[in-house]
Coordinates of C-alpha atoms in Angstrom, one line a residue:
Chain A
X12 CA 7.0 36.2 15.1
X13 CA 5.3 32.8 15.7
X14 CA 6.7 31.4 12.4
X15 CA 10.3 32.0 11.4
X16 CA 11.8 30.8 7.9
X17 CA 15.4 32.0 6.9
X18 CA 16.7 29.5 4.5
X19 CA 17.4 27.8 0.8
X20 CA 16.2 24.9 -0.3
X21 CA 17.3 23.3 -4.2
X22 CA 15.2 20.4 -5.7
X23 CA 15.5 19.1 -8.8
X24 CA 15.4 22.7 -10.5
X25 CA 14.0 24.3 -8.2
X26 CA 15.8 26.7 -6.2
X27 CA 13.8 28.6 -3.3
X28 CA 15.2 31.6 -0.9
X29 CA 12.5 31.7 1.4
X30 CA 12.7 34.2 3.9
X31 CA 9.3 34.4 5.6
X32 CA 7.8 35.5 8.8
X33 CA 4.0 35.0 10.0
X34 CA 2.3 35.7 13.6
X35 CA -0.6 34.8 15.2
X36 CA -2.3 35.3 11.4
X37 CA -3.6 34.1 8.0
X38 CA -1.2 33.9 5.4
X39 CA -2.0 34.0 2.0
X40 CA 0.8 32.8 -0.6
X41 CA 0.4 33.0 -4.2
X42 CA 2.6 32.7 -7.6
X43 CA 2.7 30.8 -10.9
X44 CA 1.6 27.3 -10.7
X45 CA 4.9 25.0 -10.7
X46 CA 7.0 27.7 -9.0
X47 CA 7.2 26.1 -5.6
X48 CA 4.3 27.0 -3.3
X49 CA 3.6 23.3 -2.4
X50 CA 7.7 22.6 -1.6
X51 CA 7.1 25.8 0.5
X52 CA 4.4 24.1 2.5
X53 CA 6.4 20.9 2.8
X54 CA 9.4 22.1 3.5
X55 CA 7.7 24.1 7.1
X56 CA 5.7 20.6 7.7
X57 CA 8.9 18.9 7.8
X58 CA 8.2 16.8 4.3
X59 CA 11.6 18.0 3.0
X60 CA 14.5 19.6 4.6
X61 CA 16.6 22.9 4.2
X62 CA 20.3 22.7 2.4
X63 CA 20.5 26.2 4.2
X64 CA 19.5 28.3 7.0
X65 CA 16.7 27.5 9.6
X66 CA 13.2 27.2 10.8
X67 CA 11.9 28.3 14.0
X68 CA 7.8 27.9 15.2
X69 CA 7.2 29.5 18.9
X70 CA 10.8 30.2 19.2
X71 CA 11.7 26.5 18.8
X72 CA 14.2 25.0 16.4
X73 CA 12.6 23.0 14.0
X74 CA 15.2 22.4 11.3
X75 CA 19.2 23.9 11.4
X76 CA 20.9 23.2 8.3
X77 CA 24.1 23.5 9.8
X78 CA 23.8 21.9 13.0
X79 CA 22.2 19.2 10.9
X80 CA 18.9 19.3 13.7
X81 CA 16.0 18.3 12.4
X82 CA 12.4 18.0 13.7
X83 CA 10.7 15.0 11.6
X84 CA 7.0 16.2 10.7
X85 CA 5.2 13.7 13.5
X86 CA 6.9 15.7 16.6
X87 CA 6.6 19.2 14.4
X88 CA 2.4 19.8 15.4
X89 CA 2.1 21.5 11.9
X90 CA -1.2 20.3 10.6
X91 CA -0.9 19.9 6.6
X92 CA -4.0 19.9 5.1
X93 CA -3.3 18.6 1.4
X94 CA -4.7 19.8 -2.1
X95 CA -7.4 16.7 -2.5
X96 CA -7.9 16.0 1.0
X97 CA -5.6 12.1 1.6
X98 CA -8.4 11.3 3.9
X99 CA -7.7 7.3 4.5
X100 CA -9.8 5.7 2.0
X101 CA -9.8 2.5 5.2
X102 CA -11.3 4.7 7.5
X103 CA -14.7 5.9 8.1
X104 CA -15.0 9.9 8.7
X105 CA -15.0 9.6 12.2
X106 CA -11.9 7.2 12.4
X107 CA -9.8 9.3 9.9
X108 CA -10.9 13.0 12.7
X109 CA -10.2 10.3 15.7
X110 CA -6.6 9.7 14.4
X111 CA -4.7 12.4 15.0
X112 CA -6.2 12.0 18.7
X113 CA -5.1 8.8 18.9
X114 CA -1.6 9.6 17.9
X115 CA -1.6 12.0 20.8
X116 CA -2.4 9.2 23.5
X117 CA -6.1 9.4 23.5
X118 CA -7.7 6.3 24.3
X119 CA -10.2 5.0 21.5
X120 CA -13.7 5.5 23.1
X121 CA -13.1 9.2 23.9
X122 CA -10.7 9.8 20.7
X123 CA -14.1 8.8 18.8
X124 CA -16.5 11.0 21.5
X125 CA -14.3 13.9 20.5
X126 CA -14.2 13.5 17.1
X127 CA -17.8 12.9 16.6
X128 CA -18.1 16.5 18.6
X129 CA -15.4 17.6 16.2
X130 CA -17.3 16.3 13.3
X131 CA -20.7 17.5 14.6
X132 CA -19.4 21.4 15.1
X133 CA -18.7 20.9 11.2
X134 CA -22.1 20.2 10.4
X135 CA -21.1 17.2 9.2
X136 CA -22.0 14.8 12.5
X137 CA -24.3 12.6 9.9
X138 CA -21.5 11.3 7.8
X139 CA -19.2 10.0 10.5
X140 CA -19.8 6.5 9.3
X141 CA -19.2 7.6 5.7
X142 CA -15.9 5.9 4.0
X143 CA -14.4 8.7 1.5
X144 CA -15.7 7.4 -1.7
X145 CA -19.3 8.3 -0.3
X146 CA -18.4 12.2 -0.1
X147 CA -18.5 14.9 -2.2
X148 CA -16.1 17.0 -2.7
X149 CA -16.9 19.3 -0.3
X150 CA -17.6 17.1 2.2
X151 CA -14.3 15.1 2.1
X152 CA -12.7 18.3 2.1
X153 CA -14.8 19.4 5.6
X154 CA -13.7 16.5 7.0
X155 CA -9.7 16.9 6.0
X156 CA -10.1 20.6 7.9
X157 CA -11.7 18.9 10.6
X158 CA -9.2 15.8 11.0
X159 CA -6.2 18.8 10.3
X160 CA -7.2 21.1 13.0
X161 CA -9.0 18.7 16.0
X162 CA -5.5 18.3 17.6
X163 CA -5.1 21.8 17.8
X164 CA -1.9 21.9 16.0
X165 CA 0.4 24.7 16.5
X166 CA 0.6 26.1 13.1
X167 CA -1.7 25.1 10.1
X168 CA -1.2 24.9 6.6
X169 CA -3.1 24.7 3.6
X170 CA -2.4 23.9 -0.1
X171 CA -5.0 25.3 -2.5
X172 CA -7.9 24.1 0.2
X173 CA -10.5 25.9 -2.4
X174 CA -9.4 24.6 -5.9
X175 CA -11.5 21.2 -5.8
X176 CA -14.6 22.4 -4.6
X177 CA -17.5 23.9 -7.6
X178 CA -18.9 27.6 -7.4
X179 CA -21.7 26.8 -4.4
X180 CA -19.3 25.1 -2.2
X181 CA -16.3 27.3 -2.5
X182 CA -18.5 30.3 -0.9
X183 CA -19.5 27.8 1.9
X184 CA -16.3 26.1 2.2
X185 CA -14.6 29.4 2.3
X186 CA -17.1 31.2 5.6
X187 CA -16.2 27.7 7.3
X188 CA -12.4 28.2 6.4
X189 CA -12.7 31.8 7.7
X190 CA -14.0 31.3 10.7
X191 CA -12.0 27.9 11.8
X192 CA -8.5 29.4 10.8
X193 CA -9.9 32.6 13.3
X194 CA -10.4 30.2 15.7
X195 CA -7.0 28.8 16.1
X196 CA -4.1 30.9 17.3
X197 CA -1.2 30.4 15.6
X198 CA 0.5 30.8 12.4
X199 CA -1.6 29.8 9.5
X200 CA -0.2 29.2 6.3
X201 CA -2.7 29.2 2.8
X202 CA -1.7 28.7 -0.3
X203 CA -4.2 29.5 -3.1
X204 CA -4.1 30.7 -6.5
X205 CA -7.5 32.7 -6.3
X206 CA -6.9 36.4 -5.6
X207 CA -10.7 36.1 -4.0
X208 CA -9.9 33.4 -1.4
X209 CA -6.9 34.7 -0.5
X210 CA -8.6 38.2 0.0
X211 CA -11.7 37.2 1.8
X212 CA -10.1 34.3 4.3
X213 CA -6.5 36.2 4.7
X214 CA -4.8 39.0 6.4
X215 CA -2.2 39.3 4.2
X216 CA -0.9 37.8 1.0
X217 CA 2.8 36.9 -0.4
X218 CA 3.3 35.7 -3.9
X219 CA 6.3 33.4 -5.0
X220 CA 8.6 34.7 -7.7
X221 CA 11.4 34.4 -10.1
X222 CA 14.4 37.0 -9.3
X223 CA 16.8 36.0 -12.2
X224 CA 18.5 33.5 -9.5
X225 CA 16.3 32.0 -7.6
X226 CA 12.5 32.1 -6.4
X227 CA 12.0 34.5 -3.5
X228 CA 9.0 35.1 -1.6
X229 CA 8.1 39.1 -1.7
X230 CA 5.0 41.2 -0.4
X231 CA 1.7 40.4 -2.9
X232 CA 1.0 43.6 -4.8
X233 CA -2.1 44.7 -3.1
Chain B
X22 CA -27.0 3.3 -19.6
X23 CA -25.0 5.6 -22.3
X24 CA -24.8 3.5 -25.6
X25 CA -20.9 2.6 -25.2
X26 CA -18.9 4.4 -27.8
X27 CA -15.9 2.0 -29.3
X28 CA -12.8 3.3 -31.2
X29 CA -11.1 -0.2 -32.8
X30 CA -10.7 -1.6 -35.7
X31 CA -13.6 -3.6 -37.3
X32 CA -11.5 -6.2 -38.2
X33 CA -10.3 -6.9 -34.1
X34 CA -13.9 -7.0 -33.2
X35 CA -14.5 -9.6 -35.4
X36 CA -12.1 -11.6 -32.5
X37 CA -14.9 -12.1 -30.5
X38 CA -16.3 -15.3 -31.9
X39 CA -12.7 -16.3 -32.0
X40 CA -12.2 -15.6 -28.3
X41 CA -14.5 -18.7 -27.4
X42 CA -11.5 -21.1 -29.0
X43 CA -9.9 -19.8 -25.8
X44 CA -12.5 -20.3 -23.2
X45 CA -13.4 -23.4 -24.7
X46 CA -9.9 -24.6 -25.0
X47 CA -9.4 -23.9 -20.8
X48 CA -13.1 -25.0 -20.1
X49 CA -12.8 -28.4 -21.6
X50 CA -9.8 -29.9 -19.4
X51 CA -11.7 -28.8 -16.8
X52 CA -15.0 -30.5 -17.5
X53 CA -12.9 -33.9 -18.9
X54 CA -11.9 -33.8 -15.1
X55 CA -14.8 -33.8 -13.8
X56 CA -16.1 -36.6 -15.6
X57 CA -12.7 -38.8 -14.7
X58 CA -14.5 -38.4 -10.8
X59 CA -16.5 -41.4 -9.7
X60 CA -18.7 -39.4 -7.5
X61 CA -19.8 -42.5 -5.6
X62 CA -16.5 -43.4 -3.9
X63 CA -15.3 -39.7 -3.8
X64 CA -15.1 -39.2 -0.1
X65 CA -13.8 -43.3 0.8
X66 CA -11.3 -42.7 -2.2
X67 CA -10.2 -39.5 -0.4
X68 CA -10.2 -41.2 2.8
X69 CA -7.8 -44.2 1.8
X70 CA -4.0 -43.8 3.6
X71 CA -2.2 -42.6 0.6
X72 CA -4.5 -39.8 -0.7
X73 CA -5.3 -39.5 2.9
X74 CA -1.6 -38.6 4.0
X75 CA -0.7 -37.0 0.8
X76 CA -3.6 -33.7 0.6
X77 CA -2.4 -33.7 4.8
X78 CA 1.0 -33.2 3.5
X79 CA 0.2 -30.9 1.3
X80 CA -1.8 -28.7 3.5
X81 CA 0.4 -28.7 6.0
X82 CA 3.9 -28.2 3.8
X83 CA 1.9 -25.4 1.9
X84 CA 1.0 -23.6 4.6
X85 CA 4.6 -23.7 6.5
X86 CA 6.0 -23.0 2.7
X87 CA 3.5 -19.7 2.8
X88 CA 4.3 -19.0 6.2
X89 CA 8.3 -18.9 5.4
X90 CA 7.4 -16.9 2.5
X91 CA 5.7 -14.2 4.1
X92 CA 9.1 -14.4 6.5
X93 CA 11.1 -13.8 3.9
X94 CA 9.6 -12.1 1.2
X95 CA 8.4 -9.3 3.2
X96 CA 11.7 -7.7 4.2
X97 CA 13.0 -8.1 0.7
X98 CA 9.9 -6.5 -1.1
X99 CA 9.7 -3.5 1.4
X100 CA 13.9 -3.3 0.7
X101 CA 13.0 -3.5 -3.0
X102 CA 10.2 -1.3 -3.1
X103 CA 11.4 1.2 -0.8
X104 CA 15.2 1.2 -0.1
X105 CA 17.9 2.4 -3.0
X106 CA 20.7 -0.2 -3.0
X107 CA 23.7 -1.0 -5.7
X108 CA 22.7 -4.2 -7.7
X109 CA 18.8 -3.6 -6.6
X110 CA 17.8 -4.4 -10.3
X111 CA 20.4 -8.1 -9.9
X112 CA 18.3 -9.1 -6.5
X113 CA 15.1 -8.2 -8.6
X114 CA 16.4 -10.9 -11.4
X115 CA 17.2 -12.8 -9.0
X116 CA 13.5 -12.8 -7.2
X117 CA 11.7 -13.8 -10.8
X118 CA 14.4 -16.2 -11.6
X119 CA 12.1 -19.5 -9.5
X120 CA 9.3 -18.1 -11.8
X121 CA 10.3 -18.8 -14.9
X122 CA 13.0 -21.7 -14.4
X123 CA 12.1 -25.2 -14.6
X124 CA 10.8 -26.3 -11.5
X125 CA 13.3 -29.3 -12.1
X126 CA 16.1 -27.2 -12.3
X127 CA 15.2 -25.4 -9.7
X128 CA 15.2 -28.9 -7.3
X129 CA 18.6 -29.7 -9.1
X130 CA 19.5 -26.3 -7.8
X131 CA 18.8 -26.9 -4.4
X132 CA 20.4 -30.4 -4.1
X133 CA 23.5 -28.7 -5.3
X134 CA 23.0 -26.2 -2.2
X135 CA 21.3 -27.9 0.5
X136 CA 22.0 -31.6 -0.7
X137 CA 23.6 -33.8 2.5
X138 CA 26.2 -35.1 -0.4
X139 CA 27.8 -32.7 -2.1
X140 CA 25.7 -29.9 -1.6
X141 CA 27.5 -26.5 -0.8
X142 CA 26.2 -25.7 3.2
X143 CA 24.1 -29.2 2.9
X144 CA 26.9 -31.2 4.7
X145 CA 27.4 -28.9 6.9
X146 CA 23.8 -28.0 7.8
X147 CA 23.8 -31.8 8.9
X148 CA 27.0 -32.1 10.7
X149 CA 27.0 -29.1 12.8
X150 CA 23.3 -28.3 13.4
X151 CA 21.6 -31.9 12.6
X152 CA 19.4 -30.3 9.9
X153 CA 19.1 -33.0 6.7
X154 CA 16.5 -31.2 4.6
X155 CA 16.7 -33.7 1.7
X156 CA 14.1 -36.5 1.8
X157 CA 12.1 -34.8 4.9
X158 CA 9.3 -32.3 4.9
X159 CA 11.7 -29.5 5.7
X160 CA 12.8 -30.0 2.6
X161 CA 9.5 -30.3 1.0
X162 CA 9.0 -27.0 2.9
X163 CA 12.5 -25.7 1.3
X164 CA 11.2 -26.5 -2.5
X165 CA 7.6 -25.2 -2.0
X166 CA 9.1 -22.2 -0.7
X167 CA 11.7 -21.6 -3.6
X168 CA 9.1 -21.7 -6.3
X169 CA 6.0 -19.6 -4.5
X170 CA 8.6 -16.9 -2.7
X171 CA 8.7 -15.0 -6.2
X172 CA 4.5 -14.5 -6.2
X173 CA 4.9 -13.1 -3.0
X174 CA 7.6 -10.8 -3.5
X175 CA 6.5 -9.0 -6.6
X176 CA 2.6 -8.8 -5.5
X177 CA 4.0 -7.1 -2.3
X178 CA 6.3 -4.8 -4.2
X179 CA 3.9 -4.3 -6.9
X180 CA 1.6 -3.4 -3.8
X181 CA 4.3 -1.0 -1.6
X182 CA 4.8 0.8 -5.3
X183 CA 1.3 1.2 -5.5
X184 CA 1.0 3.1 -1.8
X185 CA 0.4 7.3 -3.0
X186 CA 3.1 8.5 -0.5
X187 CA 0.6 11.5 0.4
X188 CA -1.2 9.1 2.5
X189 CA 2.4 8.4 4.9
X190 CA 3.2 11.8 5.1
X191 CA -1.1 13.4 6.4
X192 CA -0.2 10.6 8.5
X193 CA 3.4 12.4 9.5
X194 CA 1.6 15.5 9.8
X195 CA -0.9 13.8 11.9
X196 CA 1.5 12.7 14.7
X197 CA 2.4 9.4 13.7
X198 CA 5.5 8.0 14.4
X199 CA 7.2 5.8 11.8
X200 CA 6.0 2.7 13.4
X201 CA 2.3 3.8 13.7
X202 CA 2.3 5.0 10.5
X203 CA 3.7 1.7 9.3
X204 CA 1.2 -0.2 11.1
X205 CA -2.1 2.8 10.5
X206 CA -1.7 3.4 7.2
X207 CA 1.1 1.8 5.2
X208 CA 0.4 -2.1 6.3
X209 CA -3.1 -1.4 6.2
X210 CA -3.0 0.3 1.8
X211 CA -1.1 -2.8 1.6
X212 CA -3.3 -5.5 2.6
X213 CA -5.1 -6.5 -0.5
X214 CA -1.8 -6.9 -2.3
X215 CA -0.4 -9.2 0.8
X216 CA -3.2 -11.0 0.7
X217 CA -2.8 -11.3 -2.9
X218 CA 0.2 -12.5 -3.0
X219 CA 0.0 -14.8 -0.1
X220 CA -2.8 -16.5 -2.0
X221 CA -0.8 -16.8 -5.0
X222 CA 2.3 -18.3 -3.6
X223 CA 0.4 -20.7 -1.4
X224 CA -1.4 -22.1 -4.6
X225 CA 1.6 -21.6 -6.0
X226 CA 3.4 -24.2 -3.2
X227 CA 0.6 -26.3 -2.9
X228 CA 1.2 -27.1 -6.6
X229 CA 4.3 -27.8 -6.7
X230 CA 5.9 -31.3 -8.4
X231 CA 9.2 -30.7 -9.9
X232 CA 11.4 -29.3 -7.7
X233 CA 10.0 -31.6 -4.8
X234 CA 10.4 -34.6 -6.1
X235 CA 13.7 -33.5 -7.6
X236 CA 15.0 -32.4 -4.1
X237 CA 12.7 -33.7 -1.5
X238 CA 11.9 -37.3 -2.7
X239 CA 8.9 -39.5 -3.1
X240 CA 8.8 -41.0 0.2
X241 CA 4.8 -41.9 1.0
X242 CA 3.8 -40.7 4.3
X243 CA 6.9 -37.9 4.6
X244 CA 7.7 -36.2 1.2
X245 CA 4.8 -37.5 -1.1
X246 CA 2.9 -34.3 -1.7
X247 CA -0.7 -34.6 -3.5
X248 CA 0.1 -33.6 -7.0
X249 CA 2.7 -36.6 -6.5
X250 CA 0.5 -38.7 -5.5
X251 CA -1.4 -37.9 -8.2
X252 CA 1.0 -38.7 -10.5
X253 CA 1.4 -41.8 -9.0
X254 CA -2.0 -42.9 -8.6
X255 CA -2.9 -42.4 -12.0
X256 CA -1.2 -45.9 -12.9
X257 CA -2.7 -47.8 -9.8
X258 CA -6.0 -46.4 -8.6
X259 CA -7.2 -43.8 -11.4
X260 CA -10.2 -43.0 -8.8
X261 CA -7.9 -42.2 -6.2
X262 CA -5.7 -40.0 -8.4
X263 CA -8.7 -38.4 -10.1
X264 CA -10.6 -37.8 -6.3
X265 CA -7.5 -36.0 -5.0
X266 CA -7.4 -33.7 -8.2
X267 CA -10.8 -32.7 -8.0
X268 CA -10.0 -31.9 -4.2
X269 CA -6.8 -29.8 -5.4
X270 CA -9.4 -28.4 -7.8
X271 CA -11.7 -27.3 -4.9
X272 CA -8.7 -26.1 -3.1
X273 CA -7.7 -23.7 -6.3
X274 CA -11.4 -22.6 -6.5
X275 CA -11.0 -20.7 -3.3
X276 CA -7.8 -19.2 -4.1
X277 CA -9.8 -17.8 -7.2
X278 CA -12.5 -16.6 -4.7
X279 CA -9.6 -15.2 -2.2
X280 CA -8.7 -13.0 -5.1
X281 CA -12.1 -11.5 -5.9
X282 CA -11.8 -8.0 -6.7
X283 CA -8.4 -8.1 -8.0
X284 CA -8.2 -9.6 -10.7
X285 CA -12.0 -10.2 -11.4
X286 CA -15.2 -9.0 -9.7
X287 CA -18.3 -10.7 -10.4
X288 CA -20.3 -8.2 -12.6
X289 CA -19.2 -4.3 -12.2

């Protein structure tokens, strides 16, 4: 398995046995809203870290509770792609795609070439000068997928990538999601509380829930 | 347009009317200054020695008094804002405390710490390093800096506070290190509030009186700041006095114009 979680994590009331495995696949995960499918994401990104047990991604360590290793999120290359996008409101499109590239030692002019071509494969090449205020939901949210995957990250997730986008641009949004997430090899992650997304844009689904002790992560129902 | 829809009692929007006392009251001072300036003279009245050297003074004690400021402040409101310490809410006290004492007090304050006589380290700050910081413009600096490092402080908390922590940790995600991240995203959500609060605190400094005269003299030429001066002036050459307040004025008005946006826009 690419993806290897074996571990406990308590917050605040929250206490999560997470025993999960994922290949080279999508990922659905589902449960009640508040149960801990956001920690879940954050806690693999490298956001929070395990009180128990450990993390491996491509057979490397990532986060050892009892050796007290831990990988912090910026050497991790687990894209994150969050609820309401966190583009940088500073930055134009093109500058918050060319980021990541930069961070990995790409000088400026061809960080920008690459994520104009980035932008561009999107459909959305027009609005690289566009700050985030001047997109729509949809668009913001095209751009956050772009920026997330255009360093080719080694595992993706993605918190509820659907939930802020109206009736027409959910269908788009969710062909484009589809097809990207194909694209990439790798683990991918998706968490989503509509049984349709998680049906049409994943290969299987796992659903957060309550056991009496603590929340668990079990096979979805199909 | 929508016709605005308004939920307040009839008898508060009858404050309206009343609201003008206000702007009239802060207006009028304003204008009464205007009309003190004898527009004729105003540039050879700016231009003799003693206005001359005290707005120089100013400028330049302001600015060093921002600059040592920003030195300061900046690890203090990132250690406030950001770091969990015992006594944190005592060092926050402590921060607003130049705000609201007495400027005066406040110079008493520091000739009781920094004073060559009988001034806790003042002695020895002039015995073993050669530092006298009463009666020079380091001290002038000191006292500007005591009463302007609180503006700076709490914008630039108030600002760090502000930062939605989603925005550090796409940037984690990302591939930035801590560093880049500090530099990319965190220093750059902050600016408006730095620049806020490094407005404030040098308008804040380059108003000062109390505690520089109090602690740093009223030595013409070396401590004599302008609002001094104008103080002074007022007795001797009322022209003088009246063209350096105008120019302190003009000085204020693009502070107010610095801070656009924040605290007022013009129209919406």
């Amino acid at each position: 398995m690419s993806l290897e979680l074996h571990g406990l994590l308590t917050l605040g009331s929250l206490r999560l046995e997470a025993h999960l495995e994922v290949g080279d696949e999508i990922v659905a995960v589902t449960g009640a809203n508040g149960i801990g499918k956001t920690t879940l994401l954050r806690l693999i990104a490298g956001l929070l870290a395990l009180d128990s047990g450990s993390l491996r991604l491509h057979g490397r360590l990532l986060d050892e509770a009892a050796s007290g290793l831990f990988v912090p999120p910026h050497r991790r290359q687990v894209g994150l792609m969050f609820q309401d996008h966190v583009l940088f409101p500073f930055s134009t499109a093109l500058e918050n795609v060319a980021f990541p590239l930069r961070r990995q030692g790409l000088g400026a002019t061809e960080a920008r070439r690459r994520a104009q071509r980035q932008l561009d494969h999107y459909g959305i090449g027009a609005l690289a000068d566009r700050r985030p205020p001047q997109l729509s939901g949809g668009e913001a949210q095209r751009v956050a997928l772009a920026r997330a995957l255009v360093g080719r990250p080694a595992a993706l997730l993605l918190d509820e990538p659907l939930s802020a986008l109206d009736a027409g641009a959910r269908a788009e949004f969710r062909r484009l999601l589809r097809d990207q997430l194909s694209a990439l090899p790798g683990p991918k992650v998706l968490v989503s509380h509509d049984q349709l997304d998680s049906a049409q844009i994943c290969d299987r689904a796992v659903t957060l829930c309550w056991n009496g002790s603590a929340v668990v992560i079990r096979p979805a129902p199909p | 347009m929508a016709r605005s829809v308004r939920h307040s009692p009839r008898l508060l929007r009858s404050l309206l009317p009343l609201s003008l006392l206000a702007v009239l009251f802060l207006a009028l001072p304003l204008v009464g200054l205007l009309q003190g300036v004898r527009w004729t003279s105003l540039l050879s009245d700016l231009a003799a020695p003693q206005a001359r050297e005290a707005l120089g003074l100013s400028l330049l004690s302001s600015l060093l008094a921002t600059a040592l400021a920003l030195l300061l402040g900046l690890p203090l409101a990132w250690s406030l804002a950001r770091e969990r310490f015992p006594g944190r809410e005592l060092v926050r006290a402590l921060v607003i405390l130049p705000m609201v004492l007495p400027p005066v007090v406040g110079g008493l304050a520091l000739l009781g710490a920094y004073g060559r006589s009988g001034g806790l380290i003042g002695g020895w700050l002039h015995q073993a390093l050669g530092v006298q910081l009463t009666f020079s413009l380091a001290g002038v600096v000191v006292a500007q800096t005591f009463v302007a490092l609180p503006f700076l402080v709490l914008a630039v908390e108030g600002g760090l506070r502000g930062i939605d922590p989603r925005y550090e940790q796409a940037a984690a995600t990302l591939g930035a290190a801590p560093l880049a991240c500090f530099l990319r995203v965190t220093l750059r959500l902050l600016l408006p509030s730095l620049a806020a609060g490094t407005a404030l605190a040098w308008a804040r400094a380059l108003g000062e009186f109390g505690a520089t005269i109090t602690f740093a003299g009223n030595i013409e030429g070396r401590t004599q700041t302008a609002p001094l001066a104008v103080y002074l002036l007022l007795e001797s050459q009322p022209a003088a006095a009246y063209a350096l307040s105008f120019a302190l004025v003009l000085l204020s008005l693009a502070v107010i114009i610095g801070l656009r946006g924040r605290w007022w826009s013009l129209g919406r």
